[in-house]
Coordinates of C-alpha atoms in Angstrom, one line a residue:
M658 CA -14.1 26.6 -7.1
G659 CA -13.7 22.9 -7.1
R660 CA -10.2 20.7 -7.1
T661 CA -8.3 20.9 -10.3
Y662 CA -6.4 17.6 -11.8
I663 CA -4.0 17.7 -13.8
V664 CA -4.0 14.1 -16.0
E665 CA -1.0 12.7 -18.1
E666 CA -2.5 12.5 -21.3
T667 CA -1.7 8.8 -21.8
V668 CA -4.4 8.7 -19.4
G669 CA -7.2 10.2 -21.8
Q670 CA -6.0 7.5 -25.0
Y671 CA -6.6 4.8 -22.4
L672 CA -10.0 5.9 -21.2
S673 CA -11.2 6.3 -24.8
N674 CA -9.9 3.3 -26.2
I675 CA -11.9 0.9 -23.3
N676 CA -14.4 -0.3 -25.5
L677 CA -17.7 -1.6 -23.3
Q678 CA -18.1 -4.7 -25.2
G679 CA -22.2 -4.9 -25.4
K680 CA -21.1 -3.8 -21.1
A681 CA -23.2 -1.3 -19.7
F682 CA -20.5 0.3 -18.3
V683 CA -16.5 -0.3 -17.3
S684 CA -15.0 0.5 -13.5
G685 CA -11.4 1.7 -12.4
L686 CA -9.3 3.2 -10.7
L687 CA -7.6 7.0 -10.3
I688 CA -4.0 6.7 -9.3
G689 CA -1.7 9.9 -8.7
Q690 CA -0.3 12.1 -5.8
C691 CA -2.9 14.8 -4.1
S692 CA -0.6 18.6 -3.3
S693 CA -2.7 21.4 -1.9
Q694 CA -3.1 23.4 -4.9
K695 CA -3.6 20.6 -8.2
D696 CA -3.8 16.9 -8.0
Y697 CA -1.7 14.9 -10.7
V698 CA -3.2 11.9 -12.6
I699 CA -0.6 9.3 -13.6
L700 CA -2.3 6.1 -14.6
A701 CA -5.9 4.8 -14.9
T702 CA -6.2 1.1 -14.4
R703 CA -10.1 -0.8 -15.6
T704 CA -11.7 -3.5 -12.7
P705 CA -10.3 -7.0 -14.3
P706 CA -14.3 -8.0 -14.9
K707 CA -15.2 -11.1 -12.1
E708 CA -15.8 -14.6 -14.6
E709 CA -19.1 -14.7 -14.2
Q710 CA -19.7 -11.0 -15.5
N711 CA -17.8 -12.8 -19.3
E712 CA -20.2 -15.4 -19.2
N713 CA -23.9 -13.7 -18.5
L714 CA -23.0 -10.4 -20.9
T715 CA -26.5 -9.7 -21.7
H716 CA -26.7 -9.7 -17.3
Q717 CA -24.4 -7.3 -18.2
Q718 CA -26.5 -5.0 -20.7
K719 CA -29.7 -4.8 -17.9
A720 CA -28.0 -4.8 -14.8
K721 CA -28.5 -1.4 -13.1
L722 CA -25.3 1.1 -12.2
N723 CA -26.7 1.0 -8.6
N724 CA -25.8 -2.6 -9.1
L725 CA -22.2 -1.6 -8.9
D726 CA -20.5 -4.4 -7.1
E727 CA -18.8 -1.8 -4.5
E728 CA -16.9 -5.2 -3.1
W729 CA -15.2 -6.4 -6.3
A730 CA -14.0 -2.9 -6.8
T731 CA -13.2 -2.6 -3.4
E732 CA -10.4 -5.5 -3.0
H733 CA -9.2 -4.7 -6.7
A734 CA -8.5 -0.7 -4.9
N735 CA -7.4 -2.8 -2.1
Q736 CA -4.5 -4.8 -4.3
V737 CA -3.6 -1.9 -6.5
S738 CA -3.0 1.0 -3.4
R739 CA -0.1 -2.4 -2.9
M740 CA 1.5 -2.1 -5.3
L741 CA 2.0 1.9 -5.1
P742 CA 5.7 3.2 -3.4
G743 CA 4.6 6.1 -1.3
G744 CA 3.6 9.6 -2.6
L745 CA 1.2 8.2 -4.8
L746 CA -2.6 6.8 -4.4
V747 CA -6.3 5.4 -5.4
L748 CA -6.9 8.9 -5.7
G749 CA -10.8 8.2 -6.8
V750 CA -13.1 6.2 -9.4
F751 CA -13.6 6.3 -13.9
I752 CA -16.4 4.3 -14.9
I753 CA -17.5 4.3 -18.6
T754 CA -21.1 3.9 -20.1
T755 CA -23.2 4.2 -22.9
L756 CA -25.6 6.8 -21.7
E757 CA -26.0 10.0 -19.2
M758 CA -26.9 8.5 -15.9
G759 CA -28.9 10.1 -13.3
N760 CA -28.9 11.0 -9.4
D761 CA -29.1 7.2 -8.9
F762 CA -25.8 6.8 -10.6
Q763 CA -24.5 9.5 -8.5
N764 CA -25.5 8.1 -5.7
A765 CA -24.1 3.9 -6.8
L766 CA -20.1 6.6 -7.1
H767 CA -20.4 8.7 -3.6
R768 CA -21.3 4.5 -2.0
L769 CA -17.8 3.3 -4.0
V770 CA -15.3 5.8 -3.5
F771 CA -16.5 6.1 0.0
A772 CA -16.5 2.3 0.6
M773 CA -13.2 1.8 -1.1
E774 CA -11.0 4.7 1.2
K775 CA -13.3 2.9 4.3
S776 CA -11.3 -0.7 3.5
M777 CA -7.9 0.7 1.9
N778 CA -8.1 2.6 5.4
K779 CA -7.8 0.0 7.6
R780 CA -4.7 -1.4 6.2
R781 CA -2.7 1.6 6.8
L782 CA -0.3 1.9 10.2
W783 CA -0.8 5.5 9.5
N784 CA -3.2 8.2 8.8
F785 CA -4.1 11.2 6.6
T786 CA -3.1 14.5 8.0
E787 CA -5.8 17.6 9.0
E788 CA -3.6 19.6 6.4
E789 CA -4.7 17.2 3.2
I790 CA -6.5 17.2 0.3
S791 CA -9.6 14.9 2.2
E792 CA -11.5 15.3 -1.7
R793 CA -11.9 12.4 -4.0
V794 CA -12.3 11.9 -7.5
T795 CA -15.4 10.5 -9.5
L796 CA -14.6 10.9 -13.8
H797 CA -17.9 9.8 -15.5
I798 CA -17.6 9.3 -19.2
C799 CA -20.7 8.9 -21.5
S800 CA -18.4 6.5 -24.3
S801 CA -21.7 7.5 -27.3
T802 CA -21.6 11.9 -26.4
K803 CA -18.3 11.8 -25.1
K804 CA -18.9 14.1 -22.6
I805 CA -17.2 14.0 -19.0
F806 CA -18.4 14.6 -15.7
C807 CA -15.6 15.1 -13.0
R808 CA -16.6 15.6 -9.4
T809 CA -15.4 14.9 -5.8
Y810 CA -16.6 14.3 -2.6
D811 CA -15.1 14.9 0.6
I812 CA -13.9 11.4 2.0
H813 CA -14.3 12.9 6.4
D814 CA -17.9 13.3 5.4
P815 CA -20.3 11.1 5.0
K816 CA -23.2 13.0 4.0
S817 CA -20.7 15.8 1.9
S818 CA -22.6 16.2 -2.2
A819 CA -20.6 15.9 -5.2
K820 CA -19.0 19.1 -5.9
P821 CA -17.7 19.9 -9.4
A822 CA -13.8 20.1 -10.3
D823 CA -11.6 21.1 -13.6
W824 CA -10.1 18.2 -16.0
K825 CA -7.1 19.2 -17.1
Y826 CA -5.0 17.0 -20.0
Q827 CA -1.5 18.0 -19.8
N828 CA 1.6 16.3 -21.9
G829 CA 4.9 15.0 -19.9
L830 CA 3.5 14.9 -16.3
S831 CA 4.3 11.2 -16.2
T832 CA 7.9 12.6 -16.5
S833 CA 7.4 15.3 -14.0
W834 CA 8.9 13.1 -11.1
L835 CA 11.1 13.3 -8.2
S836 CA 12.0 9.8 -6.7
L837 CA 13.4 9.6 -2.8
E838 CA 15.1 5.9 -2.4
C839 CA 15.6 4.3 1.0
T840 CA 17.1 1.4 3.1
V841 CA 15.4 0.1 6.6
H842 CA 17.5 -2.2 9.1
I843 CA 13.9 -3.8 11.2
N844 CA 13.8 -5.2 14.1
I845 CA 10.7 -5.5 15.2
H846 CA 10.3 -7.4 18.8
I847 CA 6.2 -7.6 19.4
P848 CA 4.9 -9.9 22.6
L849 CA 1.5 -11.8 22.8
S850 CA -0.4 -11.5 25.3
T851 CA -1.9 -14.3 26.9
T852 CA -5.2 -11.3 26.8
S853 CA -5.1 -11.3 23.6
V854 CA -4.9 -15.1 22.0
S855 CA -8.5 -14.4 21.2
Y856 CA -7.2 -12.4 18.3
T857 CA -5.7 -13.5 15.5
L858 CA -2.6 -13.6 14.2
E859 CA -2.7 -11.1 11.9
K860 CA -4.0 -8.3 14.8
N861 CA -1.7 -8.7 16.6
T862 CA 0.9 -8.0 14.7
K863 CA -0.8 -4.7 13.3
N864 CA -1.0 -3.5 16.9
G865 CA 2.8 -4.7 17.8
L866 CA 3.1 -2.6 14.7
A867 CA 1.7 0.0 15.5
R868 CA 4.1 1.5 18.2
W869 CA 6.9 0.9 15.6
A870 CA 5.2 3.2 13.3
K871 CA 5.5 5.5 15.6
Q872 CA 9.0 5.4 15.5
I873 CA 9.5 5.7 12.4
E874 CA 7.0 8.9 12.6
N875 CA 9.6 10.3 14.5
G876 CA 12.5 9.5 12.9
I877 CA 14.9 11.9 11.5
Y878 CA 15.1 11.6 7.7
L879 CA 18.5 12.7 5.9
I880 CA 18.5 14.0 2.3
N881 CA 21.5 12.8 0.5
G882 CA 23.8 13.3 4.3
Q883 CA 21.8 16.4 5.6
V884 CA 18.9 17.5 7.3
K885 CA 16.4 20.1 6.2
D886 CA 14.1 22.4 7.3
E887 CA 10.9 20.7 6.5
D888 CA 8.9 23.9 4.9
C889 CA 12.1 24.4 2.4
D890 CA 12.2 23.5 -1.3
L891 CA 13.3 20.5 -1.5
L892 CA 14.6 20.9 -5.1
E893 CA 16.5 24.3 -3.5
G894 CA 20.3 24.5 -4.3
Q895 CA 19.5 21.6 -7.8
K896 CA 21.2 23.2 -10.3
K897 CA 18.4 24.8 -12.8
S898 CA 18.3 24.8 -17.0
S899 CA 18.6 28.1 -19.3
R900 CA 15.4 28.6 -17.9
G901 CA 15.4 28.8 -15.2
N902 CA 13.7 25.4 -14.7
V903 CA 15.3 22.3 -12.1
Q904 CA 15.7 19.7 -14.5
A905 CA 13.5 17.0 -12.1
T906 CA 14.4 13.8 -14.5
S907 CA 17.5 13.3 -13.8
H908 CA 16.8 13.7 -10.3
S909 CA 16.8 10.9 -7.5
F910 CA 17.4 11.8 -3.7
D911 CA 18.6 9.4 -1.2
V912 CA 17.0 9.1 2.7
K913 CA 18.5 7.0 5.7
V914 CA 16.4 7.4 8.7
L915 CA 17.3 7.8 12.8
T916 CA 15.2 6.3 15.5
Q917 CA 15.5 7.6 18.7
L918 CA 17.3 5.3 20.9
L919 CA 13.9 4.5 24.0
L920 CA 17.3 4.3 26.3
N921 CA 17.8 8.3 26.5
S922 CA 14.4 8.8 27.2
D923 CA 13.8 11.0 29.6
R924 CA 10.6 9.1 31.0
R925 CA 11.3 5.9 33.2
S926 CA 11.2 2.7 32.4
T927 CA 8.9 1.0 33.6
A928 CA 9.5 -2.6 32.8
T929 CA 7.7 -5.0 33.6
V930 CA 6.2 -9.1 33.3
Q931 CA 3.6 -9.8 31.0
I932 CA 2.9 -13.2 30.0
C933 CA 3.6 -14.2 26.8
S934 CA 1.1 -17.0 23.7
G935 CA 3.8 -16.0 22.0
S936 CA 6.1 -13.1 20.5
V937 CA 7.2 -11.9 16.9
N938 CA 10.1 -10.7 15.3
L939 CA 10.3 -9.1 12.5
K940 CA 14.0 -8.6 11.2
G941 CA 16.4 -7.3 8.1
A942 CA 16.6 -4.8 5.5
V943 CA 13.5 -3.6 3.5
K944 CA 13.9 -1.3 -0.1
C945 CA 11.3 1.7 0.0
R946 CA 10.9 4.4 -2.8
A947 CA 8.4 7.8 -3.0
Y948 CA 7.3 9.7 -5.4
I949 CA 7.2 13.8 -5.6
H950 CA 5.3 16.0 -8.2
S951 CA 8.7 18.4 -9.0
N952 CA 6.2 21.5 -9.6
K953 CA 7.6 22.9 -5.6
P954 CA 8.6 19.8 -3.9
K955 CA 8.8 20.9 -0.1
V956 CA 11.2 18.4 1.9
K957 CA 8.4 17.9 4.7
D958 CA 5.7 15.6 1.8
A959 CA 9.0 14.6 0.7
V960 CA 9.1 12.9 4.2
Q961 CA 6.1 12.0 5.0
A962 CA 5.9 10.5 1.2
M963 CA 8.7 8.3 2.6
K964 CA 7.4 7.5 5.7
R965 CA 4.5 6.1 4.5
D966 CA 6.0 3.8 2.1
I967 CA 7.9 1.9 5.2
L968 CA 5.3 1.7 7.3
N969 CA 2.8 -0.3 4.1
T970 CA 5.9 -2.0 2.6
V971 CA 6.3 -3.7 6.5
A972 CA 2.6 -4.3 7.3
D973 CA 1.8 -5.2 3.1
R974 CA 4.3 -7.9 3.7
C975 CA 3.1 -8.9 6.6
E976 CA -0.9 -9.2 5.5
M977 CA 0.6 -11.7 2.5
L978 CA 2.6 -13.8 3.9
F979 CA -0.9 -14.7 6.8
E980 CA -2.6 -14.5 3.8
D981 CA -0.9 -16.9 1.9
L982 CA -0.5 -19.4 5.7
L983 CA -4.2 -19.3 5.4
L984 CA -4.6 -20.3 2.1
N985 CA -1.2 -22.5 2.3
E986 CA -2.9 -24.3 5.5
I987 CA 0.3 -25.9 6.8
P988 CA -0.9 -29.4 9.2
E989 CA -0.3 -29.2 12.4
K990 CA 3.2 -31.6 13.0
K991 CA 4.8 -32.6 16.1
D992 CA 8.2 -32.8 18.2
S993 CA 11.1 -30.6 16.0
E994 CA 10.2 -31.3 11.8
K995 CA 10.6 -28.2 9.9
E996 CA 9.5 -26.6 6.9
F997 CA 10.3 -23.9 5.0
H998 CA 8.8 -20.8 2.7
I999 CA 9.8 -18.1 0.9
L1000 CA 8.6 -15.2 2.1
P1001 CA 7.6 -11.8 -0.1
H1002 CA 10.4 -9.5 -1.1
R1003 CA 9.4 -6.5 -3.4
V1004 CA 9.7 -6.1 -7.0
F1005 CA 9.3 -2.9 -9.2
V1006 CA 8.5 -2.2 -12.8
P1007 CA 8.0 1.3 -14.4
I1008 CA 5.2 2.5 -15.8
P1009 CA 5.2 3.2 -19.1
G1010 CA 6.5 6.2 -20.6
S1011 CA 7.5 7.5 -17.0
T1012 CA 9.6 7.6 -14.3
V1013 CA 8.0 6.8 -12.2
M1014 CA 7.8 3.0 -10.7
L1015 CA 5.0 0.3 -9.2
C1016 CA 6.0 -2.1 -7.3
D1017 CA 4.5 -6.0 -6.0
Y1018 CA 6.1 -8.5 -4.2
K1019 CA 6.7 -12.0 -5.1
F1020 CA 6.7 -15.1 -3.3
G1021 CA 9.8 -17.8 -3.9
D1022 CA 7.9 -20.3 -6.3
E1023 CA 6.4 -17.7 -8.7
S1024 CA 8.3 -16.8 -11.9
A1025 CA 8.6 -13.6 -14.0
E1026 CA 5.5 -14.5 -15.9
E1027 CA 3.4 -14.8 -13.5
M1028 CA 4.4 -11.4 -11.6
R1029 CA 4.1 -9.6 -14.7
D1030 CA 0.8 -11.4 -15.8
H1031 CA -0.5 -9.8 -12.3
F1032 CA 1.2 -6.2 -13.3
V1033 CA -1.1 -6.9 -16.4
E1034 CA -4.5 -8.6 -14.3
M1035 CA -3.9 -5.7 -11.6
L1036 CA -3.0 -2.1 -14.4
D1037 CA -4.7 -3.3 -17.3
H1038 CA -0.9 -2.1 -18.5
M1039 CA 1.6 -4.3 -21.0
I1040 CA 5.3 -4.8 -19.3
Q1041 CA 8.1 -6.5 -20.8
I1042 CA 9.9 -9.4 -18.3
E1043 CA 12.9 -7.4 -18.7
D1044 CA 11.9 -4.3 -17.0
L1045 CA 11.3 -6.2 -13.8
E1046 CA 13.7 -4.7 -11.1
I1047 CA 13.7 -7.4 -7.8
A1048 CA 14.8 -5.1 -5.1
E1049 CA 15.9 -7.5 -2.8
E1050 CA 17.2 -11.2 -2.3
I1051 CA 14.8 -14.3 -2.1
N1052 CA 15.4 -15.3 1.3
T1053 CA 13.7 -18.3 3.8
A1054 CA 11.3 -18.8 6.2
C1055 CA 11.7 -22.0 8.6
V1056 CA 8.4 -24.0 10.2
S1057 CA 9.4 -26.4 13.4
Y1058 CA 6.8 -26.9 16.0
F1059 CA 7.3 -27.7 20.0
M1060 CA 5.4 -27.1 23.2
N1061 CA 7.1 -24.3 25.9
T1062 CA 6.2 -22.6 28.4
E1063 CA 7.5 -18.8 28.5
A1064 CA 6.9 -15.1 29.8
S1065 CA 8.1 -12.0 27.4
L1066 CA 9.3 -8.8 29.5
D1067 CA 7.1 -6.2 28.1
N1068 CA 9.0 -2.6 28.5
T1069 CA 6.6 0.7 28.7
D1070 CA 8.9 2.2 26.6
D1071 CA 9.1 -0.2 23.7
E1072 CA 12.8 -1.1 24.4
Q1073 CA 14.0 -4.1 23.6
P1074 CA 14.9 -7.4 25.5
N1075 CA 18.1 -7.5 26.9
Q1076 CA 18.0 -11.3 26.2
P1077 CA 19.3 -11.6 22.4
I1078 CA 16.5 -12.3 20.1
K1079 CA 15.8 -15.9 18.5
T1080 CA 16.1 -16.0 14.5
T1081 CA 13.1 -18.2 15.0
V1082 CA 9.7 -16.9 15.4
I1083 CA 6.4 -18.7 16.6
L1084 CA 3.6 -18.8 13.8
K1085 CA 0.5 -20.5 15.4
I1086 CA -1.3 -21.9 11.8
Q1087 CA -4.5 -22.8 14.3
Q1088 CA -5.3 -21.3 17.0
S1089 CA -6.7 -23.9 19.9
I1090 CA -6.1 -23.8 24.0
G1091 CA -3.2 -25.8 24.7
V1092 CA -2.1 -27.6 21.3
I1093 CA 0.5 -27.4 19.6
A1094 CA 1.5 -24.2 18.1
A1095 CA 3.6 -23.9 15.3
V1096 CA 6.7 -21.6 14.8
A1097 CA 8.2 -20.0 11.9
V1098 CA 11.3 -18.1 10.7
A1099 CA 10.1 -15.9 8.4
V1100 CA 12.3 -12.9 6.8
L1101 CA 11.2 -10.0 5.7
A1102 CA 13.4 -8.7 3.6
A1103 CA 15.8 -10.4 5.8
G1104 CA 13.8 -11.6 7.8
I1105 CA 10.3 -11.9 10.1
S1106 CA 9.6 -14.8 12.4
F1107 CA 7.5 -15.7 14.7
H1108 CA 6.7 -17.2 18.1
Y1109 CA 4.0 -19.0 19.6
F1110 CA 4.2 -21.6 22.7
S1111 CA 1.5 -24.1 24.7
D1112 CA 0.9 -25.0 27.7

């Protein structure tokens, strides 16, 4: 028996309205949530065409489907995955063709699904558990015969063959979701040792975030002020309607995270002195949001969705900041000159006709119109500017330059240094030995800072 996919009816309408416009095929992403019994699909979004593809429809008509642009489609998946709150995933891909295709076509879809999952997994600070569903879906629609072919692949097994799956539409699926909201205050200090100087700043930061991620994973989560057994029903104790169902559309849960104080650890601290080329400080408060389907939701599933949103939003903002600094490369300066940068903060927008909201990240110089256009480009759905919900205040980053040499204490139990951490962090814009390093103060919803020192 294959997997069953319960699909919002508006997804079916969206897929049927896609016009090939002379192209051999159109592909895109399927977004939703996995559960032990069935998967839920609440959104489909076509992959935007490359400019050169728009300019050469004749070539597209003759293109072979096994030459599907994996790199372009995978980048789209990476961008969209940043826009998903906790609990939602890219579940797979769809493709619409004018003709029914053979085995070569299925091989192309197989490669695409695995390429996407591999790329998205590299960016995560968390791993899927053994109990989680590891199947991803491919949906093939023939526009001429209207036939639908739904198959799944096990992403844990690169040699897995396609399995048939059921694709069932359901009205009102997008309104059957519970939301969880949380504000997490972070204060992360990441020393950058001289032994890792050959690594990029992004890689060093991600390695440092991995230690903090363990704290988030092992934290205690209060739901509406209570600690609940992980196997309990999330809606236990909630009022039910006359039909015996909980009215889930109005349910929102407040979540608080308690992380363990490592000073109370039974493990003896073995602090050592580590020679550092710099350090990274992350400080501030981040707004987190997760969604879970209201069909018998468990506490452990809700907590897991929230954990992953916390980890994703911090990692994604760091990644976006590095990308922005590389695209707008700052020339080296001397003395103590400073530059200020507005760091990305989270913006939410509702899926049309749904209680679920997706998100994006806005730099200070981006207008509401640019945010709207980015949503439309990535998700292929119209949104209204007035629907944009800015969850966090705009903050600034300061970049200054100096020459210095320091050492940093590194505690093996992840204990913070005793000396107060400066609110500025040093960010080295260009890696080179013995040159002036860049110091950047950045705020992640409230603060992120980078410190680099040169001899």
